[in-house]
Amino acid sequence: MASLLDSYEQQYSNVTAEITNKIAKIAKLSGGEKRHMVTNVEKQMEEAKELLEQMDLEVRDIPSKERQKYATRLKSYKTELGKLEKDFKAKLRGGAGSREELLGPDDPSHSEDQRTRLLDNTERMERSGRKLEAGYRMAVETEQVGADILDNLHQDREKIQRSKDRLRETDSDLGKSSRILSAMMRR
């Protein structure tokens, strides 16, 4: 258990050191490099949180004698990560500079590309909507055909039942007739 925790602690230390280093570099970067670095830091923050969750799970399985020592360490790691997150957000707010640095240049061809993609997506959604409507209509028609078939089968069952009843009556009548004829022949 302790060796696994030590491994998690080592990984956590490495990740937080990288995060600290990258946060310091963010202010010096701009444009695409800055966006890439921000994305990278966000991923590493998530990785650090996952490592803390793993450590928390491992600490729960440790005997109570040692648990307090590791729980205190874990609490300090969480505090440290919280400070790193605040520092990261402060660097983004304070060092953002301008909209252009974060989102890239406001290029007319770029917005035209976005407009084209938006129109393509809108057309695709409309086609999908029409296909869904057609599928719904087909399902309703199929349901109606199924209901008609069930109704026909019910009517056929009733006809067969009536024919069966008539056949029993006829059989019964034939039996009576046969007995009467037998009685008449004996006399």
Short mmCIF file of C-alpha atoms in Angstrom, two decimals:
data_model
loop_
_atom_site.label_atom_id
_atom_site.label_comp_id
_atom_site.label_asym_id
_atom_site.label_seq_id
_atom_site.Cartn_x
_atom_site.Cartn_y
_atom_site.Cartn_z
CA MET A 1 0.00 0.00 0.00
CA ALA A 2 2.65 2.48 1.07
CA SER A 3 4.75 1.82 -2.03
CA LEU A 4 1.72 2.51 -4.25
CA LEU A 5 1.05 5.71 -2.35
CA ASP A 6 4.72 6.69 -2.69
CA SER A 7 4.44 6.10 -6.44
CA TYR A 8 1.32 8.30 -6.63
CA GLU A 9 3.09 10.99 -4.59
CA GLN A 10 6.08 10.91 -6.95
CA GLN A 11 3.78 11.21 -9.99
CA TYR A 12 1.86 14.03 -8.31
CA SER A 13 5.09 15.88 -7.54
CA ASN A 14 6.24 15.59 -11.15
CA VAL A 15 2.89 16.77 -12.53
CA THR A 16 2.66 19.75 -10.18
CA ALA A 17 6.25 20.74 -10.99
CA GLU A 18 5.38 20.72 -14.71
CA ILE A 19 2.21 22.71 -14.05
CA THR A 20 4.15 25.33 -12.07
CA ASN A 21 6.75 25.59 -14.82
CA LYS A 22 4.13 25.96 -17.55
CA ILE A 23 2.10 28.53 -15.61
CA ALA A 24 5.22 30.68 -15.40
CA LYS A 25 5.72 30.39 -19.18
CA ILE A 26 2.12 31.26 -20.12
CA ALA A 27 2.63 35.03 -19.63
CA LYS A 28 5.49 35.03 -22.15
CA LEU A 29 3.54 33.19 -24.88
CA SER A 30 0.90 34.41 -27.31
CA GLY A 31 -1.51 33.12 -29.94
CA GLY A 32 -1.54 29.42 -30.73
CA GLU A 33 1.37 28.58 -28.44
CA LYS A 34 -0.49 30.12 -25.51
CA ARG A 35 -3.72 28.26 -26.31
CA HIS A 36 -1.76 25.01 -26.59
CA MET A 37 -0.02 25.64 -23.27
CA VAL A 38 -3.34 26.51 -21.54
CA THR A 39 -4.91 23.29 -22.84
CA ASN A 40 -1.88 21.32 -21.70
CA VAL A 41 -2.01 22.83 -18.19
CA GLU A 42 -5.74 22.07 -17.94
CA LYS A 43 -5.09 18.42 -18.84
CA GLN A 44 -2.33 18.18 -16.26
CA MET A 45 -4.60 19.74 -13.62
CA GLU A 46 -7.11 16.98 -14.33
CA GLU A 47 -4.35 14.39 -14.10
CA ALA A 48 -3.26 15.81 -10.72
CA LYS A 49 -6.87 15.67 -9.45
CA GLU A 50 -7.13 12.04 -10.54
CA LEU A 51 -3.89 11.22 -8.74
CA LEU A 52 -5.25 12.86 -5.57
CA GLU A 53 -8.42 10.78 -5.88
CA GLN A 54 -6.34 7.61 -6.22
CA MET A 55 -4.28 8.57 -3.20
CA ASP A 56 -7.47 9.26 -1.23
CA LEU A 57 -8.75 5.77 -2.07
CA GLU A 58 -5.46 4.21 -1.02
CA VAL A 59 -5.33 6.18 2.24
CA ARG A 60 -8.71 4.76 3.21
CA ASP A 61 -7.27 1.22 3.02
CA ILE A 62 -4.25 1.97 5.21
CA PRO A 63 -4.27 0.86 8.88
CA SER A 64 -5.42 3.61 11.23
CA LYS A 65 -1.92 4.14 12.73
CA GLU A 66 -0.46 5.39 9.46
CA ARG A 67 -3.66 6.78 7.98
CA GLN A 68 -3.44 10.11 9.81
CA LYS A 69 0.05 10.82 8.47
CA TYR A 70 -1.01 10.16 4.85
CA ALA A 71 -4.34 11.99 5.30
CA THR A 72 -2.42 15.11 6.41
CA ARG A 73 -0.15 14.87 3.37
CA LEU A 74 -3.14 14.41 1.08
CA LYS A 75 -4.82 17.48 2.57
CA SER A 76 -1.70 19.58 1.95
CA TYR A 77 -1.52 18.28 -1.65
CA LYS A 78 -5.14 19.31 -2.21
CA THR A 79 -4.42 22.76 -0.80
CA GLU A 80 -1.34 23.06 -3.03
CA LEU A 81 -3.36 22.08 -6.11
CA GLY A 82 -6.05 24.62 -5.19
CA LYS A 83 -3.38 27.35 -5.03
CA LEU A 84 -1.99 26.25 -8.39
CA GLU A 85 -5.48 26.47 -9.92
CA LYS A 86 -5.98 29.98 -8.52
CA ASP A 87 -2.57 31.04 -9.82
CA PHE A 88 -3.37 29.58 -13.23
CA LYS A 89 -6.71 31.41 -13.42
CA ALA A 90 -5.06 34.64 -12.29
CA LYS A 91 -2.41 34.33 -15.02
CA LEU A 92 -5.14 33.77 -17.59
CA ARG A 93 -7.14 36.79 -16.44
CA GLY A 94 -4.22 39.11 -15.79
CA GLY A 95 -1.96 38.07 -18.62
CA ALA A 96 -4.63 37.52 -21.25
CA GLY A 97 -3.89 40.82 -22.88
CA SER A 98 -6.52 40.77 -25.53
CA ARG A 99 -9.20 38.72 -27.15
CA GLU A 100 -6.90 38.15 -30.08
CA GLU A 101 -4.29 36.41 -27.93
CA LEU A 102 -6.83 33.92 -26.62
CA LEU A 103 -9.02 33.35 -29.65
CA GLY A 104 -6.70 34.21 -32.50
CA PRO A 105 -6.92 37.04 -35.01
CA ASP A 106 -10.33 38.24 -36.16
CA ASP A 107 -9.73 37.24 -39.77
CA PRO A 108 -12.61 37.76 -42.27
CA SER A 109 -11.72 34.55 -44.13
CA HIS A 110 -11.75 32.73 -40.78
CA SER A 111 -15.26 34.01 -40.01
CA GLU A 112 -16.32 33.12 -43.57
CA ASP A 113 -15.07 29.57 -42.99
CA GLN A 114 -17.04 29.43 -39.76
CA ARG A 115 -20.13 30.73 -41.58
CA THR A 116 -19.73 28.05 -44.28
CA ARG A 117 -19.34 25.32 -41.68
CA LEU A 118 -22.37 26.63 -39.80
CA LEU A 119 -24.48 26.59 -42.98
CA ASP A 120 -23.28 23.06 -43.82
CA ASN A 121 -24.16 21.89 -40.32
CA THR A 122 -27.56 23.56 -40.54
CA GLU A 123 -28.30 21.80 -43.84
CA ARG A 124 -27.14 18.50 -42.38
CA MET A 125 -29.43 18.99 -39.38
CA GLU A 126 -32.39 19.82 -41.65
CA ARG A 127 -31.75 16.66 -43.71
CA SER A 128 -31.54 14.62 -40.53
CA GLY A 129 -34.78 16.20 -39.31
CA ARG A 130 -36.54 15.30 -42.57
CA LYS A 131 -35.25 11.74 -42.33
CA LEU A 132 -36.50 11.49 -38.75
CA GLU A 133 -39.93 12.80 -39.80
CA ALA A 134 -40.07 10.28 -42.66
CA GLY A 135 -39.08 7.50 -40.27
CA TYR A 136 -41.77 8.61 -37.82
CA ARG A 137 -44.42 8.62 -40.57
CA MET A 138 -43.31 5.14 -41.63
CA ALA A 139 -43.53 3.92 -38.04
CA VAL A 140 -47.06 5.34 -37.71
CA GLU A 141 -48.09 3.71 -41.01
CA THR A 142 -46.58 0.40 -39.92
CA GLU A 143 -48.43 0.64 -36.63
CA GLN A 144 -51.70 1.25 -38.49
CA VAL A 145 -51.09 -1.72 -40.82
CA GLY A 146 -50.32 -3.88 -37.78
CA ALA A 147 -53.54 -2.75 -36.09
CA ASP A 148 -55.52 -3.58 -39.27
CA ILE A 149 -53.92 -7.03 -39.46
CA LEU A 150 -54.74 -7.71 -35.80
CA ASP A 151 -58.36 -6.64 -36.43
CA ASN A 152 -58.60 -8.97 -39.47
CA LEU A 153 -57.12 -11.84 -37.46
CA HIS A 154 -59.67 -11.21 -34.70
CA GLN A 155 -62.52 -11.32 -37.22
CA ASP A 156 -61.13 -14.52 -38.80
CA ARG A 157 -60.90 -16.09 -35.33
CA GLU A 158 -64.55 -15.26 -34.67
CA LYS A 159 -65.55 -16.82 -38.03
CA ILE A 160 -63.58 -19.96 -37.28
CA GLN A 161 -65.13 -20.15 -33.81
CA ARG A 162 -68.66 -19.82 -35.26
CA SER A 163 -67.91 -22.50 -37.86
CA LYS A 164 -66.59 -24.78 -35.14
CA ASP A 165 -69.75 -24.23 -33.08
CA ARG A 166 -71.96 -24.99 -36.12
CA LEU A 167 -69.94 -28.15 -36.79
CA ARG A 168 -70.55 -29.32 -33.19
CA GLU A 169 -74.26 -28.60 -33.52
CA THR A 170 -74.40 -30.48 -36.82
CA ASP A 171 -72.47 -33.39 -35.29
CA SER A 172 -74.88 -33.44 -32.36
CA ASP A 173 -77.90 -33.33 -34.72
CA LEU A 174 -76.43 -36.16 -36.80
CA GLY A 175 -75.99 -38.22 -33.64
CA LYS A 176 -79.62 -37.66 -32.68
CA SER A 177 -80.77 -38.52 -36.20
CA SER A 178 -78.69 -41.68 -36.20
CA ARG A 179 -80.24 -42.80 -32.89
CA ILE A 180 -83.77 -42.07 -34.12
CA LEU A 181 -83.15 -44.02 -37.33
CA SER A 182 -81.70 -46.92 -35.36
CA ALA A 183 -84.73 -46.95 -33.08
CA MET A 184 -87.10 -46.88 -36.09
CA MET A 185 -85.30 -49.77 -37.77
CA ARG A 186 -85.60 -51.94 -34.69
CA ARG A 187 -89.34 -51.46 -34.62
#
